[in-house]
PDB file of C-alpha atoms in Angstrom:
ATOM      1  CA  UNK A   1    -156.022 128.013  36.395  1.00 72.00           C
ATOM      2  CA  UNK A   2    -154.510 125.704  39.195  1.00 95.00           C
ATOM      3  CA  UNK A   3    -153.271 126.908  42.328  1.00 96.00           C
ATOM      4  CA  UNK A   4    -149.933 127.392  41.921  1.00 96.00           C
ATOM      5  CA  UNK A   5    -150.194 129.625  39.331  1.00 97.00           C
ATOM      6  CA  UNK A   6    -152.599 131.384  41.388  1.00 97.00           C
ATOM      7  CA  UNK A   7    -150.166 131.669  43.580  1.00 98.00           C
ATOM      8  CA  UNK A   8    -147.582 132.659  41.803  1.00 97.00           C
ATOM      9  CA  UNK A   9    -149.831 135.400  40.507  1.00 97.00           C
ATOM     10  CA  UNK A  10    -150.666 136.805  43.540  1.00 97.00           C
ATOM     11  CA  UNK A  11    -146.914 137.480  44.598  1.00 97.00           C
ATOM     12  CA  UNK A  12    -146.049 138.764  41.139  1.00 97.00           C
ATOM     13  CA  UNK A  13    -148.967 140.962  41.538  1.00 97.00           C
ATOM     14  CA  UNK A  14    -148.363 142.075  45.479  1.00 97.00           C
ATOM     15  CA  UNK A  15    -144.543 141.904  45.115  1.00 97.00           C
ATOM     16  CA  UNK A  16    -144.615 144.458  42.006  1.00 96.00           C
ATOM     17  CA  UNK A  17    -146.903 146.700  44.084  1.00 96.00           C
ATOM     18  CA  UNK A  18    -144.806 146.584  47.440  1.00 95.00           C
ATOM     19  CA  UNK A  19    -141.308 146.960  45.174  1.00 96.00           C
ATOM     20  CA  UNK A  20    -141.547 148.183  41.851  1.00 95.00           C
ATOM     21  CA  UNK A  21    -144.395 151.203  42.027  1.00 95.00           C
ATOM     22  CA  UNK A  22    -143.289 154.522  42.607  1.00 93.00           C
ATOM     23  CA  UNK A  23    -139.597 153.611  42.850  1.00 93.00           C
ATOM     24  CA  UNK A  24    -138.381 156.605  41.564  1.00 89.00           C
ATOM     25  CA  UNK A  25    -141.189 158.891  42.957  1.00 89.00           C
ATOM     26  CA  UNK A  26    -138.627 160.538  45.512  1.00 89.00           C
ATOM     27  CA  UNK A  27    -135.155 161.894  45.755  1.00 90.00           C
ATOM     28  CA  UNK A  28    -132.060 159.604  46.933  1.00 92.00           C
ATOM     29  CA  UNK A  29    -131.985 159.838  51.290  1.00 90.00           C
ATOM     30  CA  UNK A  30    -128.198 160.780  52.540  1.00 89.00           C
ATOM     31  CA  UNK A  31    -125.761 159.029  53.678  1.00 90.00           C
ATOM     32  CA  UNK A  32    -125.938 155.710  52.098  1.00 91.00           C
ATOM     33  CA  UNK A  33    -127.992 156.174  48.663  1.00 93.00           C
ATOM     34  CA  UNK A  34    -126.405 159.530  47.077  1.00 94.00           C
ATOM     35  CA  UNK A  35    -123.189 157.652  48.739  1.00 95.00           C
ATOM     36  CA  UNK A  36    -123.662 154.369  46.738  1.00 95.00           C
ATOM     37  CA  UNK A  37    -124.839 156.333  43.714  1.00 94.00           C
ATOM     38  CA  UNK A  38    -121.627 158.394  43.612  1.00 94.00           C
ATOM     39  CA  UNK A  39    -119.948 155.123  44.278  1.00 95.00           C
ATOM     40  CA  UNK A  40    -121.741 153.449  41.111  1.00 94.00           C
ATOM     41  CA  UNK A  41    -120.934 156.521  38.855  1.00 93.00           C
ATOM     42  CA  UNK A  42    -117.643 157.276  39.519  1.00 95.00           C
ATOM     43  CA  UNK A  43    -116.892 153.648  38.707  1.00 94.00           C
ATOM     44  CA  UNK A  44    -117.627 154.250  35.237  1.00 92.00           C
ATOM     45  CA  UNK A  45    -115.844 157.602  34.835  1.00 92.00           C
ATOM     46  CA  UNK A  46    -112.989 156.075  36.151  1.00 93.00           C
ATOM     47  CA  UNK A  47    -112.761 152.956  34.296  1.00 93.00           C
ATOM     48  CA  UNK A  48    -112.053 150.574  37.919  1.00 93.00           C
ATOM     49  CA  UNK A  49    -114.454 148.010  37.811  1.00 94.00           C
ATOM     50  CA  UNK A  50    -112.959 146.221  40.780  1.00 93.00           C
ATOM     51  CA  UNK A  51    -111.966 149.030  43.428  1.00 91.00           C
ATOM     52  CA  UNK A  52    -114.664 151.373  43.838  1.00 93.00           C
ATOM     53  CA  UNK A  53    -113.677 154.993  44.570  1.00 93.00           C
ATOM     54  CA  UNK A  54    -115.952 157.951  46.498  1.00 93.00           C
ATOM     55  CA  UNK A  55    -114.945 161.387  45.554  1.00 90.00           C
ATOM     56  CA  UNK A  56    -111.961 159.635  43.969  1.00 89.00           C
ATOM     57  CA  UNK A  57    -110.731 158.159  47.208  1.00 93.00           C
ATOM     58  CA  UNK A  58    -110.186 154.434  47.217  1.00 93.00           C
ATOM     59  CA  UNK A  59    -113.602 153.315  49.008  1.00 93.00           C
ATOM     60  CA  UNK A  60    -112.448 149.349  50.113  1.00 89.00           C
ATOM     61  CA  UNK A  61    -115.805 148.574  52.542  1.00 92.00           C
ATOM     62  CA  UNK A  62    -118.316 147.558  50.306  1.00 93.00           C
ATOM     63  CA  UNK A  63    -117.093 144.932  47.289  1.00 95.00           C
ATOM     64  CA  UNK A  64    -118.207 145.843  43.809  1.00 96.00           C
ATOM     65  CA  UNK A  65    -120.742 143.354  42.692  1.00 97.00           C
ATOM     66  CA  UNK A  66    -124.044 145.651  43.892  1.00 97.00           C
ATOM     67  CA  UNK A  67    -122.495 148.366  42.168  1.00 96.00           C
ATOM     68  CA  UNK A  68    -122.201 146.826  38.852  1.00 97.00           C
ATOM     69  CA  UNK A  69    -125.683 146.075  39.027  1.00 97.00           C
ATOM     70  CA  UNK A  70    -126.332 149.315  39.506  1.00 96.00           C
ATOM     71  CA  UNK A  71    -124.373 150.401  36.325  1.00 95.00           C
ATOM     72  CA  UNK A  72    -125.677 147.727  34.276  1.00 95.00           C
ATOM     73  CA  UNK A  73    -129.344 149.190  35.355  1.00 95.00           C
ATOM     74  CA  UNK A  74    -128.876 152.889  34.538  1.00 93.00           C
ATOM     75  CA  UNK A  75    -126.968 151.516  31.277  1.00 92.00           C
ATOM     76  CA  UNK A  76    -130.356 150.404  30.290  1.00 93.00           C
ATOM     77  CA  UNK A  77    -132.683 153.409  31.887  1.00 91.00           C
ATOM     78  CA  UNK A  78    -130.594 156.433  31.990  1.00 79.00           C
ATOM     79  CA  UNK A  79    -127.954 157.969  34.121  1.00 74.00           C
ATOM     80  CA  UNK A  80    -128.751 159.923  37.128  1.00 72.00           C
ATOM     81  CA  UNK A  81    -132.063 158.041  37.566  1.00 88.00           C
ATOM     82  CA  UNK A  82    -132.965 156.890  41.306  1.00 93.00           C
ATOM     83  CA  UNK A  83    -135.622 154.022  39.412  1.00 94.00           C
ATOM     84  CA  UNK A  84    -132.622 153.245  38.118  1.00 94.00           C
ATOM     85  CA  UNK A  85    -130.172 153.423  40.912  1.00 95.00           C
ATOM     86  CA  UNK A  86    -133.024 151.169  43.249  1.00 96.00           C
ATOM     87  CA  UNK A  87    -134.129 148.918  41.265  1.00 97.00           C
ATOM     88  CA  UNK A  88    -130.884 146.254  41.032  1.00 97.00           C
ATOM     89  CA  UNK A  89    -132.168 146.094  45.202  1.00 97.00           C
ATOM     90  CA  UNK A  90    -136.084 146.147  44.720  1.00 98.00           C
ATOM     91  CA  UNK A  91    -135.836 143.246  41.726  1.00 98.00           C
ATOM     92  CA  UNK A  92    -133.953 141.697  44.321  1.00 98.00           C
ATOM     93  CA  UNK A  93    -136.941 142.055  46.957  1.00 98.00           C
ATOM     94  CA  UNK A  94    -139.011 140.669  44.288  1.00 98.00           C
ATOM     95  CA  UNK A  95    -136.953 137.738  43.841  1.00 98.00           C
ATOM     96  CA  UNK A  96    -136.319 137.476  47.693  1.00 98.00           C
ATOM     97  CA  UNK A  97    -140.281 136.821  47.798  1.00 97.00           C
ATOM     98  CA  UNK A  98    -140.137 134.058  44.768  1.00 98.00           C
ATOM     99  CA  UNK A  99    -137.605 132.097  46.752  1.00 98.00           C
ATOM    100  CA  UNK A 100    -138.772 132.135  50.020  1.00 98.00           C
ATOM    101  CA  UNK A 101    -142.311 130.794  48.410  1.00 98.00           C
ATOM    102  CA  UNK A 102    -140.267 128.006  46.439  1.00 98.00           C
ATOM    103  CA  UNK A 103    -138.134 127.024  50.062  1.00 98.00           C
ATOM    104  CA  UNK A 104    -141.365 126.889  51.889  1.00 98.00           C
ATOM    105  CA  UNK A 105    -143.464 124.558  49.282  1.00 97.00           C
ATOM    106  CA  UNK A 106    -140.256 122.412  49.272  1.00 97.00           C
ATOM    107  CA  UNK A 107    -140.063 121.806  53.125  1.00 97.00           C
ATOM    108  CA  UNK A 108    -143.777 121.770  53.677  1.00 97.00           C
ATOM    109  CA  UNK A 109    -146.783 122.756  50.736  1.00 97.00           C
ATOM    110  CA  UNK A 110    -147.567 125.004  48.344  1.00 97.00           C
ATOM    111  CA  UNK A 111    -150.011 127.152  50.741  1.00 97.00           C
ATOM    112  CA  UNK A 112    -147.144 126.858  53.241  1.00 98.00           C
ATOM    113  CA  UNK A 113    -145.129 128.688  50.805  1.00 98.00           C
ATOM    114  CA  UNK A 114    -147.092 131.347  49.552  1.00 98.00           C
ATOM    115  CA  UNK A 115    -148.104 131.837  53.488  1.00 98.00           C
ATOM    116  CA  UNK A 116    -144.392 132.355  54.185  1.00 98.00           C
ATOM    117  CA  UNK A 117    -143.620 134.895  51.144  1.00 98.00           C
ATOM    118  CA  UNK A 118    -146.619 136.452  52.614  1.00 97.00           C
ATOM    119  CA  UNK A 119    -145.296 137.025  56.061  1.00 97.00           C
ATOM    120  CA  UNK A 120    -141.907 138.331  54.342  1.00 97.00           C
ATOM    121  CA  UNK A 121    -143.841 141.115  52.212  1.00 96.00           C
ATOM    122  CA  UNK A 122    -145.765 141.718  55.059  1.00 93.00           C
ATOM    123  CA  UNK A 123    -142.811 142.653  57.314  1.00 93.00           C
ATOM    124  CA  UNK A 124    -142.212 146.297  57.661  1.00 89.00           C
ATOM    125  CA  UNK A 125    -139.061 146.817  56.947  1.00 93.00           C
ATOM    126  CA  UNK A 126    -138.071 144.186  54.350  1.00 96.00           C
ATOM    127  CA  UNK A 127    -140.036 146.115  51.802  1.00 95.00           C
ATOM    128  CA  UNK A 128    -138.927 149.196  52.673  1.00 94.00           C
ATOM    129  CA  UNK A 129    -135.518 148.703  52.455  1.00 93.00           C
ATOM    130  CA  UNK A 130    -135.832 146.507  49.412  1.00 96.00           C
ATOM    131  CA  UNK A 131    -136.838 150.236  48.034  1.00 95.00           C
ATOM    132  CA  UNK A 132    -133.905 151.820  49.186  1.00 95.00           C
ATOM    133  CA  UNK A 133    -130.410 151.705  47.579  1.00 95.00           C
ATOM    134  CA  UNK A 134    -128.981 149.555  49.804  1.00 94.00           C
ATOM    135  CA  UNK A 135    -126.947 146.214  49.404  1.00 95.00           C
ATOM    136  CA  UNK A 136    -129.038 144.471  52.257  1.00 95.00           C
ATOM    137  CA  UNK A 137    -132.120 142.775  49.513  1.00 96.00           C
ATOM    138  CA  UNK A 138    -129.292 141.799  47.181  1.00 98.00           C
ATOM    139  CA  UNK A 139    -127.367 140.221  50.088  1.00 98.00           C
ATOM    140  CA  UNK A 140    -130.523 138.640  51.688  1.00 97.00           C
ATOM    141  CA  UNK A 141    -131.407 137.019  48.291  1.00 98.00           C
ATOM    142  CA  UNK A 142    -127.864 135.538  47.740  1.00 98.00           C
ATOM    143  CA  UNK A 143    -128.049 133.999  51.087  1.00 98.00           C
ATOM    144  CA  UNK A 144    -130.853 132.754  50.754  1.00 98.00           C
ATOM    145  CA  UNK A 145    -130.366 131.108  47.531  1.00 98.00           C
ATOM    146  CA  UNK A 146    -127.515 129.758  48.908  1.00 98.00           C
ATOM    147  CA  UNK A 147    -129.391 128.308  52.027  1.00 98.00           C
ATOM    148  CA  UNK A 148    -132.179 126.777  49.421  1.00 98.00           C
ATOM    149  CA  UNK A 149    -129.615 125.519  47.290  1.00 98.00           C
ATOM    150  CA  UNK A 150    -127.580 123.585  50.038  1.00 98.00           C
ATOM    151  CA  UNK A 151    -131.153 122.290  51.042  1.00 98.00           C
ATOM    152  CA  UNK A 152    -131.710 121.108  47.424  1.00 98.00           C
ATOM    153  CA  UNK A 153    -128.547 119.204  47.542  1.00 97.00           C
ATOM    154  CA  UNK A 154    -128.607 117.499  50.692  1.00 96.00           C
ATOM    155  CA  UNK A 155    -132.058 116.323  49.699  1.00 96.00           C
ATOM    156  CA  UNK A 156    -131.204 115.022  46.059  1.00 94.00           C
ATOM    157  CA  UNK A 157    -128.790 112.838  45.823  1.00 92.00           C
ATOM    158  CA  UNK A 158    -128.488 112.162  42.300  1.00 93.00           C
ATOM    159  CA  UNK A 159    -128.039 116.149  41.916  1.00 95.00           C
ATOM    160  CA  UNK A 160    -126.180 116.828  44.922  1.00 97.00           C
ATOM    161  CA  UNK A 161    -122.683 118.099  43.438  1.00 97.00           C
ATOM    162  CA  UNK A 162    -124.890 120.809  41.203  1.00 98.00           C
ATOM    163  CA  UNK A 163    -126.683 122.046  44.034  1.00 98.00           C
ATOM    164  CA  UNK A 164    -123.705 122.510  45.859  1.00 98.00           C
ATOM    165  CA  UNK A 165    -121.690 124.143  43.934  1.00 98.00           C
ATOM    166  CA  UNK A 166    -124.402 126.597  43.006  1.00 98.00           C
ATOM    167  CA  UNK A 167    -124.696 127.299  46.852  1.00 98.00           C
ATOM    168  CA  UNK A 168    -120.892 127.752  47.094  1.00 98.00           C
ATOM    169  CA  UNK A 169    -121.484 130.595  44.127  1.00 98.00           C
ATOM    170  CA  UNK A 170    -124.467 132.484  45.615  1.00 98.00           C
ATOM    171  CA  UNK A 171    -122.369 132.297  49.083  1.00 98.00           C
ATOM    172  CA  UNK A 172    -119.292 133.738  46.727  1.00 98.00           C
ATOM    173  CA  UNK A 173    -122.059 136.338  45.063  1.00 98.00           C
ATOM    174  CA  UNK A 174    -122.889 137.330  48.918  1.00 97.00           C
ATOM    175  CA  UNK A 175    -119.657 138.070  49.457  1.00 96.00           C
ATOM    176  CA  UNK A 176    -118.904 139.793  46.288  1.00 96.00           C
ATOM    177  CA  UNK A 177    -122.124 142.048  47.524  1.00 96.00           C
ATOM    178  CA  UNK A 178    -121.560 142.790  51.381  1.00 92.00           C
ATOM    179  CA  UNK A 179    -118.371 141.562  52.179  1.00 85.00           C
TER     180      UNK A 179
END
């Protein structure tokens, strides 16, 4: 096995750990996570998949993008779930990790890299609130993405118009998630 995969291992292996185990294990924490869940349900009843509604109020400070994510996840593993009301923000951890190791073997090496996704799971509270049902991980990947992309393009030429526009969407996805 050669070293990136190694690598790559490693984070799939730490990443599901820090993210993915024991999602569920505990009940959703007021204010934001019964507030977001509410949000994400009441979106369905209603049938307004653009303007999300809390206790059938108009709600107009958070766009709707992390709450479809959340529907589309307890479409597939059951209503009233909180694995399934975290996980559209801990697969986004997960995928916050992948990029950061791709940016840093792109600027510098591959041990760079994994070094760099290591210091990011590492951090306190990016895995923590990567667990929680928040709309900070799914922002923090879109940016990101978007920064890598941008990068991407201004250092291929040839492919500089695709990279581009794919960082223009993941900065239109970032808004779509925070605002």
């Amino acid at each position: 096995m050669d070293v990136r995969r190694k690598y790559v291992f490693a984070l799939l292996a730490i990443g599901m750990a820090l993210f993915l185990f024991n999602l569920g294990g505990r009940d959703l924490w007021e204010p934001d996570e019964t507030r977001y869940a509410v949000l994400a349900r009441e979106m369905i009843q209603s049938g307004d998949w653009i303007l999300p509604h809390f206790n059938g109020e108009i709600y107009a400070e958070k766009p709707p993008l992390f709450f479809w994510l959340v529907n589309l996840s307890t479409f597939f593993l059951g209503e009233n779930s909180e694995l399934a009301n975290r996980l559209p923000s801990a697969l986004a951890g997960l995928m916050t990790l992948f990029v950061t190791f791709l940016f840093g073997e792109k600027l510098f090496n591959l041990r760079i890299g994994f070094l760099s996704a290591m210091v990011l799971a590492t951090c306190i509270l990016f895995p923590q609130l990567s667990r929680w049902m928040m709309l900070d991980s799914l922002f923090t990947l879109f940016l990101l993405l978007s920064l890598f992309c941008f990068y991407l393009g201004y250092e291929e030429e040839g492919r500089r118009r695709k990279y581009y526009f794919l960082a223009s969407l993941f900065m239109g996805l970032g808004v779509l998630t925070k605002g």
